[in-house]
Each structure stands twice: as structure tokens, then as C-alpha cells.
Amino acid sequence: RQPRSWLTFNVSQMKSLEHVAGRSWCESRGYAFDARGLPVLRHGDGLQQFVIPPDAGQRVAMAKQQMEIFRKEDDVCIWIYDWDVWPSGQWEHLFHRFRLSYGITEGLGERSWHLVPKSEFDAALSIAIYSVLMLWDCHVFGSSGTPFLFYSHDEIGRKTG
């Protein structure tokens, strides 16, 4: 009889993308970008602004609730941007190990976009939670071209949908 292991390796479908590929994925779904390369959203799109709470538990609860709108999407694309603004929030080692568990060996500087299929929604949720905890800029796009979520290092966010 084989011993039962708590650790099981599965082939991941989550991919990391270079900037050009990530932006192209978004543009092909109707998301627009400005001259600085940042997403363009208008208040007419149902854009709402919110404050990121100071308490870590409240941040996790908020991210879990806000990410639910993406659960029905076939794919979720997450772009981490400006992760190095606050020196106290630059603990990349934990996030690098998370990415390694999905077979992603490149650092955020090389591939800061994550394409996550519906079947691995918890990975998308984990990326958003880690970003909001560390106050990394994080843009979340849905494959339908409608929902959008943004967490900023300035402790504010924006969302549609």
C-alpha cells in the first residue's frame, strides 16, 4: 500500500504573460489603454471608487467579495503593476514561491500578467488578495470584456460591474 501524501502535483493551466501579450489579450476583449499604458475607464462604465481598509482581515474579506464577479468568467487576466512602490510591501519571495507552484519561473519584472482559467479561480483570488495585502497595483480583467477591478498602492480602488 502506497503512503498517502498531502501534496499532489497537478498540471496548472495558469500562465504568466509578457506585457505585450497581456495588453493584447485585454484589447481583444474591448478594454482600452491610455498613452501611459494604463486601463481607461469612464464613470459612464459604472465605475465606482472605494477605499482599501487598513486592517488585513478586512482587506482579504473585501477582495474575496469583489472578486466574485469574475468567478463566472472563462478566464481572468491579472496585471500586477507598481509592486515596488512601498519598500515595506516588497516581499516578493512569498509571491515568487506561489508562482513557482504553478510552474512560473520568471519574476514579476519579466512577466507581470497572469492569465487564469475558470478552473483555477482560487489562483486569481490569491493573486488579488496578495496584491491588496501588499498594496501592489493590481488590475483584474474578465474575458467577457465587462468587469474590471483595480487595487492601488494609494489604498484606493476602482471597480465596475
Short mmCIF file of N, CA and C in Angstrom, two decimals:
data_model
loop_
_atom_site.label_atom_id
_atom_site.label_comp_id
_atom_site.label_asym_id
_atom_site.label_seq_id
_atom_site.Cartn_x
_atom_site.Cartn_y
_atom_site.Cartn_z
N ARG A 1 0.84 -1.18 0.00
CA ARG A 1 0.00 0.00 0.00
C ARG A 1 0.88 1.25 0.00
N GLN A 2 0.57 2.17 -0.88
CA GLN A 2 1.33 3.42 -1.01
C GLN A 2 0.93 4.39 0.10
N PRO A 3 1.92 5.08 0.68
CA PRO A 3 1.56 6.11 1.68
C PRO A 3 0.81 7.25 1.00
N ARG A 4 -0.14 7.78 1.71
CA ARG A 4 -0.92 8.89 1.18
C ARG A 4 -0.18 10.20 1.42
N SER A 5 -0.02 10.97 0.40
CA SER A 5 0.69 12.23 0.51
C SER A 5 -0.30 13.39 0.53
N TRP A 6 -0.02 14.38 1.35
CA TRP A 6 -0.86 15.58 1.39
C TRP A 6 -0.56 16.50 0.22
N LEU A 7 0.55 16.23 -0.46
CA LEU A 7 0.98 17.10 -1.55
C LEU A 7 0.76 16.39 -2.88
N THR A 8 -0.06 16.95 -3.72
CA THR A 8 -0.33 16.39 -5.03
C THR A 8 0.00 17.43 -6.08
N PHE A 9 0.74 17.03 -7.09
CA PHE A 9 1.10 17.97 -8.15
C PHE A 9 0.15 17.79 -9.32
N ASN A 10 -0.44 18.87 -9.75
CA ASN A 10 -1.29 18.87 -10.93
C ASN A 10 -0.68 19.81 -11.96
N VAL A 11 -0.98 19.57 -13.20
CA VAL A 11 -0.51 20.47 -14.24
C VAL A 11 -1.39 21.71 -14.22
N SER A 12 -0.78 22.86 -14.06
CA SER A 12 -1.52 24.10 -13.98
C SER A 12 -1.81 24.65 -15.37
N GLN A 13 -2.93 25.32 -15.46
CA GLN A 13 -3.28 25.99 -16.71
C GLN A 13 -3.07 27.49 -16.62
N MET A 14 -2.77 27.99 -15.42
CA MET A 14 -2.48 29.42 -15.29
C MET A 14 -1.18 29.72 -16.02
N LYS A 15 -1.16 30.85 -16.71
CA LYS A 15 0.03 31.25 -17.46
C LYS A 15 0.44 32.65 -17.04
N SER A 16 1.73 32.90 -17.14
CA SER A 16 2.21 34.27 -16.98
C SER A 16 2.47 34.80 -18.38
N LEU A 17 2.21 36.08 -18.55
CA LEU A 17 2.34 36.70 -19.87
C LEU A 17 3.27 37.90 -19.79
N GLU A 18 3.97 38.14 -20.89
CA GLU A 18 4.73 39.38 -21.02
C GLU A 18 3.74 40.52 -21.25
N HIS A 19 4.21 41.74 -21.05
CA HIS A 19 3.32 42.90 -21.11
C HIS A 19 2.55 43.00 -22.43
N VAL A 20 3.22 42.84 -23.55
CA VAL A 20 2.57 42.99 -24.85
C VAL A 20 1.45 41.96 -25.01
N ALA A 21 1.69 40.73 -24.61
CA ALA A 21 0.68 39.68 -24.74
C ALA A 21 -0.51 39.93 -23.80
N GLY A 22 -0.24 40.39 -22.58
CA GLY A 22 -1.32 40.67 -21.65
C GLY A 22 -2.19 41.82 -22.12
N ARG A 23 -1.55 42.87 -22.58
CA ARG A 23 -2.33 44.02 -23.08
C ARG A 23 -3.12 43.62 -24.33
N SER A 24 -2.52 42.85 -25.20
CA SER A 24 -3.22 42.38 -26.40
C SER A 24 -4.44 41.55 -26.03
N TRP A 25 -4.31 40.68 -25.03
CA TRP A 25 -5.44 39.87 -24.57
C TRP A 25 -6.58 40.80 -24.14
N CYS A 26 -6.26 41.83 -23.37
CA CYS A 26 -7.28 42.77 -22.89
C CYS A 26 -7.91 43.56 -24.02
N GLU A 27 -7.08 44.08 -24.92
CA GLU A 27 -7.60 44.88 -26.03
C GLU A 27 -8.50 44.04 -26.93
N SER A 28 -8.19 42.77 -27.11
CA SER A 28 -9.03 41.92 -27.95
C SER A 28 -10.40 41.66 -27.32
N ARG A 29 -10.54 42.01 -26.07
CA ARG A 29 -11.82 41.85 -25.36
C ARG A 29 -12.49 43.19 -25.09
N GLY A 30 -11.96 44.26 -25.69
CA GLY A 30 -12.60 45.57 -25.61
C GLY A 30 -12.09 46.51 -24.54
N TYR A 31 -11.10 46.12 -23.78
CA TYR A 31 -10.52 47.03 -22.79
C TYR A 31 -9.58 47.99 -23.52
N ALA A 32 -9.62 49.27 -23.12
CA ALA A 32 -8.78 50.30 -23.76
C ALA A 32 -7.68 50.73 -22.79
N PHE A 33 -6.59 51.25 -23.37
CA PHE A 33 -5.46 51.73 -22.58
C PHE A 33 -5.11 53.13 -23.03
N ASP A 34 -4.62 53.95 -22.09
CA ASP A 34 -4.26 55.32 -22.42
C ASP A 34 -2.81 55.38 -22.90
N ALA A 35 -2.31 56.59 -23.15
CA ALA A 35 -0.96 56.78 -23.67
C ALA A 35 0.11 56.29 -22.69
N ARG A 36 -0.23 56.27 -21.39
CA ARG A 36 0.72 55.76 -20.39
C ARG A 36 0.69 54.24 -20.28
N GLY A 37 -0.27 53.63 -21.00
CA GLY A 37 -0.39 52.17 -20.96
C GLY A 37 -1.27 51.65 -19.85
N LEU A 38 -2.05 52.54 -19.23
CA LEU A 38 -2.94 52.13 -18.15
C LEU A 38 -4.37 52.00 -18.66
N PRO A 39 -5.18 51.15 -18.03
CA PRO A 39 -6.57 50.98 -18.48
C PRO A 39 -7.36 52.27 -18.42
N VAL A 40 -8.19 52.48 -19.42
CA VAL A 40 -9.05 53.66 -19.50
C VAL A 40 -10.46 53.23 -19.10
N LEU A 41 -10.95 53.84 -18.05
CA LEU A 41 -12.32 53.57 -17.59
C LEU A 41 -13.02 54.88 -17.36
N ARG A 42 -14.28 54.92 -17.70
CA ARG A 42 -15.06 56.13 -17.56
C ARG A 42 -16.16 55.90 -16.53
N HIS A 43 -16.59 56.96 -15.86
CA HIS A 43 -17.66 56.82 -14.87
C HIS A 43 -18.94 56.31 -15.53
N GLY A 44 -19.12 56.55 -16.82
CA GLY A 44 -20.28 56.03 -17.54
C GLY A 44 -20.26 54.51 -17.65
N ASP A 45 -19.10 53.90 -17.38
CA ASP A 45 -18.98 52.44 -17.40
C ASP A 45 -19.44 51.81 -16.09
N GLY A 46 -20.01 52.61 -15.20
CA GLY A 46 -20.42 52.11 -13.89
C GLY A 46 -19.25 52.03 -12.93
N LEU A 47 -18.26 52.88 -13.17
CA LEU A 47 -17.05 52.87 -12.35
C LEU A 47 -17.35 53.40 -10.95
N GLN A 48 -16.92 52.64 -9.96
CA GLN A 48 -17.08 53.02 -8.56
C GLN A 48 -15.71 53.05 -7.91
N GLN A 49 -15.48 54.06 -7.07
CA GLN A 49 -14.22 54.13 -6.34
C GLN A 49 -14.48 53.70 -4.90
N PHE A 50 -13.49 53.08 -4.27
CA PHE A 50 -13.62 52.64 -2.89
C PHE A 50 -12.27 52.80 -2.19
N VAL A 51 -12.29 52.72 -0.87
CA VAL A 51 -11.10 52.83 -0.04
C VAL A 51 -10.69 51.43 0.41
N ILE A 52 -9.40 51.14 0.33
CA ILE A 52 -8.88 49.87 0.83
C ILE A 52 -8.69 50.01 2.34
N PRO A 53 -9.31 49.14 3.12
CA PRO A 53 -9.22 49.29 4.58
C PRO A 53 -7.81 49.02 5.11
N PRO A 54 -7.47 49.59 6.27
CA PRO A 54 -6.14 49.38 6.83
C PRO A 54 -5.95 47.98 7.44
N ASP A 55 -7.02 47.35 7.89
CA ASP A 55 -6.95 46.05 8.55
C ASP A 55 -6.79 44.92 7.53
N ALA A 56 -5.82 44.02 7.76
CA ALA A 56 -5.55 42.92 6.82
C ALA A 56 -6.75 42.00 6.65
N GLY A 57 -7.44 41.68 7.72
CA GLY A 57 -8.61 40.81 7.63
C GLY A 57 -9.71 41.44 6.78
N GLN A 58 -9.91 42.74 6.94
CA GLN A 58 -10.91 43.45 6.14
C GLN A 58 -10.50 43.50 4.67
N ARG A 59 -9.19 43.61 4.40
CA ARG A 59 -8.71 43.61 3.02
C ARG A 59 -9.00 42.28 2.35
N VAL A 60 -8.72 41.18 3.05
CA VAL A 60 -8.98 39.85 2.50
C VAL A 60 -10.47 39.67 2.23
N ALA A 61 -11.31 40.03 3.19
CA ALA A 61 -12.76 39.90 3.02
C ALA A 61 -13.25 40.74 1.83
N MET A 62 -12.73 41.96 1.70
CA MET A 62 -13.12 42.83 0.60
C MET A 62 -12.72 42.22 -0.74
N ALA A 63 -11.48 41.76 -0.85
CA ALA A 63 -11.01 41.18 -2.11
C ALA A 63 -11.83 39.94 -2.48
N LYS A 64 -12.11 39.08 -1.52
CA LYS A 64 -12.91 37.88 -1.78
C LYS A 64 -14.29 38.26 -2.31
N GLN A 65 -14.91 39.25 -1.69
CA GLN A 65 -16.25 39.69 -2.12
C GLN A 65 -16.19 40.33 -3.51
N GLN A 66 -15.22 41.20 -3.74
CA GLN A 66 -15.14 41.91 -5.03
C GLN A 66 -14.74 40.99 -6.18
N MET A 67 -13.95 39.98 -5.91
CA MET A 67 -13.52 39.07 -6.97
C MET A 67 -14.63 38.11 -7.42
N GLU A 68 -15.68 37.98 -6.65
CA GLU A 68 -16.77 37.05 -7.02
C GLU A 68 -17.35 37.35 -8.39
N ILE A 69 -17.34 38.60 -8.81
CA ILE A 69 -17.89 38.95 -10.12
C ILE A 69 -17.12 38.27 -11.26
N PHE A 70 -15.88 37.88 -10.99
CA PHE A 70 -15.04 37.24 -12.00
C PHE A 70 -15.18 35.72 -12.02
N ARG A 71 -15.83 35.15 -11.05
CA ARG A 71 -15.94 33.69 -10.95
C ARG A 71 -16.61 33.08 -12.19
N LYS A 72 -17.55 33.79 -12.79
CA LYS A 72 -18.27 33.25 -13.95
C LYS A 72 -17.50 33.44 -15.27
N GLU A 73 -16.43 34.18 -15.24
CA GLU A 73 -15.64 34.45 -16.45
C GLU A 73 -14.90 33.18 -16.89
N ASP A 74 -14.76 32.99 -18.20
CA ASP A 74 -13.98 31.85 -18.70
C ASP A 74 -12.51 31.98 -18.31
N ASP A 75 -12.01 33.20 -18.37
CA ASP A 75 -10.63 33.49 -17.98
C ASP A 75 -10.60 34.83 -17.26
N VAL A 76 -9.61 34.97 -16.39
CA VAL A 76 -9.36 36.24 -15.71
C VAL A 76 -7.91 36.59 -15.98
N CYS A 77 -7.68 37.84 -16.37
CA CYS A 77 -6.32 38.31 -16.61
C CYS A 77 -5.98 39.33 -15.53
N ILE A 78 -4.88 39.11 -14.84
CA ILE A 78 -4.49 39.99 -13.73
C ILE A 78 -3.10 40.55 -14.01
N TRP A 79 -3.02 41.87 -13.98
CA TRP A 79 -1.76 42.55 -14.22
C TRP A 79 -1.32 43.21 -12.92
N ILE A 80 -0.16 42.82 -12.44
CA ILE A 80 0.43 43.45 -11.25
C ILE A 80 1.41 44.51 -11.73
N TYR A 81 1.19 45.71 -11.24
CA TYR A 81 1.92 46.88 -11.71
C TYR A 81 2.33 47.69 -10.48
N ASP A 82 3.47 48.29 -10.48
CA ASP A 82 3.94 49.09 -9.35
C ASP A 82 3.93 48.29 -8.04
N TRP A 83 4.56 47.13 -8.06
CA TRP A 83 4.67 46.33 -6.85
C TRP A 83 5.83 46.79 -5.97
N ASP A 84 6.61 47.73 -6.46
CA ASP A 84 7.80 48.14 -5.72
C ASP A 84 7.73 49.58 -5.21
N VAL A 85 6.53 50.11 -5.06
CA VAL A 85 6.37 51.49 -4.61
C VAL A 85 6.72 51.64 -3.13
N TRP A 86 6.21 50.73 -2.29
CA TRP A 86 6.45 50.79 -0.85
C TRP A 86 7.47 49.73 -0.47
N PRO A 87 8.65 50.13 0.01
CA PRO A 87 9.66 49.13 0.41
C PRO A 87 9.11 48.09 1.40
N SER A 88 8.21 48.52 2.28
CA SER A 88 7.65 47.57 3.25
C SER A 88 6.72 46.55 2.59
N GLY A 89 6.28 46.82 1.37
CA GLY A 89 5.39 45.91 0.66
C GLY A 89 6.09 45.17 -0.46
N GLN A 90 7.39 45.04 -0.38
CA GLN A 90 8.15 44.40 -1.45
C GLN A 90 8.59 42.99 -1.09
N TRP A 91 7.78 42.25 -0.40
CA TRP A 91 8.12 40.89 -0.03
C TRP A 91 7.73 39.97 -1.18
N GLU A 92 8.59 39.94 -2.19
CA GLU A 92 8.30 39.17 -3.39
C GLU A 92 8.57 37.68 -3.22
N HIS A 93 9.36 37.30 -2.24
CA HIS A 93 9.74 35.90 -2.10
C HIS A 93 8.50 34.99 -1.99
N LEU A 94 7.57 35.35 -1.14
CA LEU A 94 6.37 34.54 -0.96
C LEU A 94 5.58 34.44 -2.26
N PHE A 95 5.47 35.56 -2.97
CA PHE A 95 4.72 35.55 -4.23
C PHE A 95 5.47 34.76 -5.29
N HIS A 96 6.79 34.88 -5.30
CA HIS A 96 7.59 34.10 -6.26
C HIS A 96 7.38 32.60 -6.01
N ARG A 97 7.34 32.18 -4.76
CA ARG A 97 7.13 30.77 -4.43
C ARG A 97 5.72 30.34 -4.86
N PHE A 98 4.75 31.21 -4.70
CA PHE A 98 3.39 30.93 -5.17
C PHE A 98 3.41 30.68 -6.68
N ARG A 99 4.07 31.56 -7.42
CA ARG A 99 4.15 31.41 -8.87
C ARG A 99 4.89 30.13 -9.25
N LEU A 100 5.95 29.80 -8.53
CA LEU A 100 6.68 28.56 -8.80
C LEU A 100 5.77 27.34 -8.66
N SER A 101 4.83 27.39 -7.72
CA SER A 101 3.92 26.27 -7.54
C SER A 101 3.02 26.06 -8.75
N TYR A 102 2.92 27.07 -9.61
CA TYR A 102 2.16 26.97 -10.86
C TYR A 102 3.10 26.81 -12.06
N GLY A 103 4.37 26.59 -11.81
CA GLY A 103 5.32 26.38 -12.89
C GLY A 103 5.85 27.65 -13.52
N ILE A 104 5.62 28.79 -12.90
CA ILE A 104 6.08 30.07 -13.44
C ILE A 104 7.42 30.41 -12.80
N THR A 105 8.46 30.44 -13.61
CA THR A 105 9.80 30.66 -13.08
C THR A 105 10.28 32.10 -13.23
N GLU A 106 9.70 32.85 -14.15
CA GLU A 106 10.12 34.24 -14.37
C GLU A 106 9.64 35.13 -13.24
N GLY A 107 10.36 36.22 -13.00
CA GLY A 107 9.98 37.19 -11.99
C GLY A 107 8.92 38.15 -12.51
N LEU A 108 8.38 38.95 -11.60
CA LEU A 108 7.35 39.92 -11.99
C LEU A 108 7.87 40.94 -13.00
N GLY A 109 9.14 41.26 -12.94
CA GLY A 109 9.71 42.21 -13.89
C GLY A 109 9.65 41.72 -15.32
N GLU A 110 9.67 40.42 -15.50
CA GLU A 110 9.64 39.83 -16.85
C GLU A 110 8.21 39.49 -17.29
N ARG A 111 7.42 39.00 -16.38
CA ARG A 111 6.05 38.57 -16.71
C ARG A 111 5.13 38.93 -15.55
N SER A 112 4.54 40.10 -15.63
CA SER A 112 3.70 40.59 -14.53
C SER A 112 2.20 40.38 -14.78
N TRP A 113 1.87 39.74 -15.89
CA TRP A 113 0.48 39.44 -16.22
C TRP A 113 0.22 37.96 -15.95
N HIS A 114 -0.99 37.64 -15.48
CA HIS A 114 -1.38 36.27 -15.17
C HIS A 114 -2.70 35.98 -15.85
N LEU A 115 -2.73 34.95 -16.66
CA LEU A 115 -3.97 34.52 -17.32
C LEU A 115 -4.44 33.26 -16.61
N VAL A 116 -5.60 33.36 -15.96
CA VAL A 116 -6.09 32.30 -15.10
C VAL A 116 -7.43 31.78 -15.62
N PRO A 117 -7.52 30.48 -15.93
CA PRO A 117 -8.79 29.92 -16.39
C PRO A 117 -9.78 29.76 -15.23
N LYS A 118 -11.05 29.66 -15.58
CA LYS A 118 -12.11 29.50 -14.59
C LYS A 118 -11.83 28.35 -13.62
N SER A 119 -11.25 27.28 -14.13
CA SER A 119 -10.98 26.10 -13.30
C SER A 119 -9.97 26.37 -12.19
N GLU A 120 -9.22 27.46 -12.28
CA GLU A 120 -8.23 27.81 -11.27
C GLU A 120 -8.54 29.17 -10.63
N PHE A 121 -9.83 29.43 -10.46
CA PHE A 121 -10.26 30.73 -9.94
C PHE A 121 -9.58 31.07 -8.61
N ASP A 122 -9.33 30.08 -7.76
CA ASP A 122 -8.69 30.35 -6.48
C ASP A 122 -7.30 30.97 -6.66
N ALA A 123 -6.63 30.65 -7.76
CA ALA A 123 -5.33 31.27 -8.05
C ALA A 123 -5.51 32.76 -8.33
N ALA A 124 -6.54 33.11 -9.11
CA ALA A 124 -6.82 34.52 -9.38
C ALA A 124 -7.16 35.25 -8.09
N LEU A 125 -7.97 34.61 -7.27
CA LEU A 125 -8.34 35.20 -5.98
C LEU A 125 -7.10 35.40 -5.11
N SER A 126 -6.21 34.43 -5.11
CA SER A 126 -4.98 34.53 -4.31
C SER A 126 -4.10 35.68 -4.77
N ILE A 127 -3.99 35.87 -6.07
CA ILE A 127 -3.18 36.98 -6.61
C ILE A 127 -3.77 38.32 -6.17
N ALA A 128 -5.09 38.44 -6.27
CA ALA A 128 -5.75 39.69 -5.86
C ALA A 128 -5.57 39.94 -4.37
N ILE A 129 -5.74 38.89 -3.56
CA ILE A 129 -5.59 39.05 -2.11
C ILE A 129 -4.16 39.46 -1.76
N TYR A 130 -3.19 38.79 -2.33
CA TYR A 130 -1.80 39.13 -2.04
C TYR A 130 -1.50 40.58 -2.45
N SER A 131 -2.00 40.97 -3.60
CA SER A 131 -1.77 42.34 -4.08
C SER A 131 -2.37 43.37 -3.15
N VAL A 132 -3.59 43.14 -2.69
CA VAL A 132 -4.23 44.12 -1.81
C VAL A 132 -3.58 44.13 -0.44
N LEU A 133 -3.09 42.99 0.03
CA LEU A 133 -2.38 42.96 1.31
C LEU A 133 -1.06 43.73 1.25
N MET A 134 -0.33 43.58 0.13
CA MET A 134 0.97 44.23 -0.02
C MET A 134 0.85 45.64 -0.60
N LEU A 135 -0.37 46.05 -0.95
CA LEU A 135 -0.62 47.33 -1.61
C LEU A 135 0.16 47.45 -2.91
N TRP A 136 0.08 46.38 -3.70
CA TRP A 136 0.62 46.39 -5.06
C TRP A 136 -0.50 46.81 -6.00
N ASP A 137 -0.19 47.61 -7.02
CA ASP A 137 -1.20 47.93 -8.02
C ASP A 137 -1.59 46.65 -8.75
N CYS A 138 -2.87 46.40 -8.84
CA CYS A 138 -3.36 45.16 -9.42
C CYS A 138 -4.60 45.45 -10.24
N HIS A 139 -4.54 45.14 -11.53
CA HIS A 139 -5.66 45.32 -12.45
C HIS A 139 -6.22 43.95 -12.78
N VAL A 140 -7.54 43.77 -12.65
CA VAL A 140 -8.18 42.49 -12.93
C VAL A 140 -9.19 42.69 -14.06
N PHE A 141 -9.06 41.87 -15.10
CA PHE A 141 -9.90 41.95 -16.29
C PHE A 141 -10.62 40.62 -16.50
N GLY A 142 -11.89 40.68 -16.90
CA GLY A 142 -12.63 39.46 -17.21
C GLY A 142 -12.67 39.21 -18.71
N SER A 143 -12.75 37.94 -19.09
CA SER A 143 -12.72 37.58 -20.52
C SER A 143 -13.94 38.08 -21.29
N SER A 144 -15.03 38.40 -20.60
CA SER A 144 -16.21 38.91 -21.30
C SER A 144 -16.04 40.37 -21.70
N GLY A 145 -15.00 41.04 -21.18
CA GLY A 145 -14.75 42.44 -21.53
C GLY A 145 -15.53 43.43 -20.68
N THR A 146 -16.25 42.95 -19.68
CA THR A 146 -17.06 43.85 -18.88
C THR A 146 -16.49 44.15 -17.50
N PRO A 147 -16.29 43.15 -16.64
CA PRO A 147 -15.86 43.52 -15.29
C PRO A 147 -14.42 43.99 -15.25
N PHE A 148 -14.16 44.89 -14.31
CA PHE A 148 -12.82 45.40 -14.09
C PHE A 148 -12.68 45.72 -12.62
N LEU A 149 -11.49 45.45 -12.07
CA LEU A 149 -11.20 45.75 -10.67
C LEU A 149 -9.77 46.25 -10.60
N PHE A 150 -9.54 47.25 -9.76
CA PHE A 150 -8.20 47.81 -9.60
C PHE A 150 -7.93 48.10 -8.13
N TYR A 151 -6.80 47.60 -7.63
CA TYR A 151 -6.33 47.93 -6.30
C TYR A 151 -5.06 48.77 -6.47
N SER A 152 -4.98 49.87 -5.73
CA SER A 152 -3.86 50.79 -5.86
C SER A 152 -2.99 50.81 -4.60
N HIS A 153 -1.71 51.08 -4.80
CA HIS A 153 -0.80 51.26 -3.67
C HIS A 153 -1.18 52.50 -2.85
N ASP A 154 -2.05 53.35 -3.39
CA ASP A 154 -2.52 54.54 -2.68
C ASP A 154 -3.70 54.23 -1.77
N GLU A 155 -4.00 52.95 -1.57
CA GLU A 155 -5.07 52.47 -0.68
C GLU A 155 -6.46 52.87 -1.13
N ILE A 156 -6.63 52.95 -2.45
CA ILE A 156 -7.95 53.15 -3.05
C ILE A 156 -8.10 52.10 -4.15
N GLY A 157 -9.30 51.97 -4.62
CA GLY A 157 -9.53 51.06 -5.72
C GLY A 157 -10.68 51.53 -6.58
N ARG A 158 -10.85 50.88 -7.71
CA ARG A 158 -11.95 51.17 -8.64
C ARG A 158 -12.48 49.84 -9.16
N LYS A 159 -13.77 49.83 -9.41
CA LYS A 159 -14.37 48.60 -9.94
C LYS A 159 -15.57 48.95 -10.81
N THR A 160 -15.88 48.02 -11.70
CA THR A 160 -17.11 48.10 -12.49
C THR A 160 -17.86 46.79 -12.26
N GLY A 161 -19.08 46.77 -12.73
CA GLY A 161 -19.86 45.53 -12.67
C GLY A 161 -20.57 45.31 -11.37
#
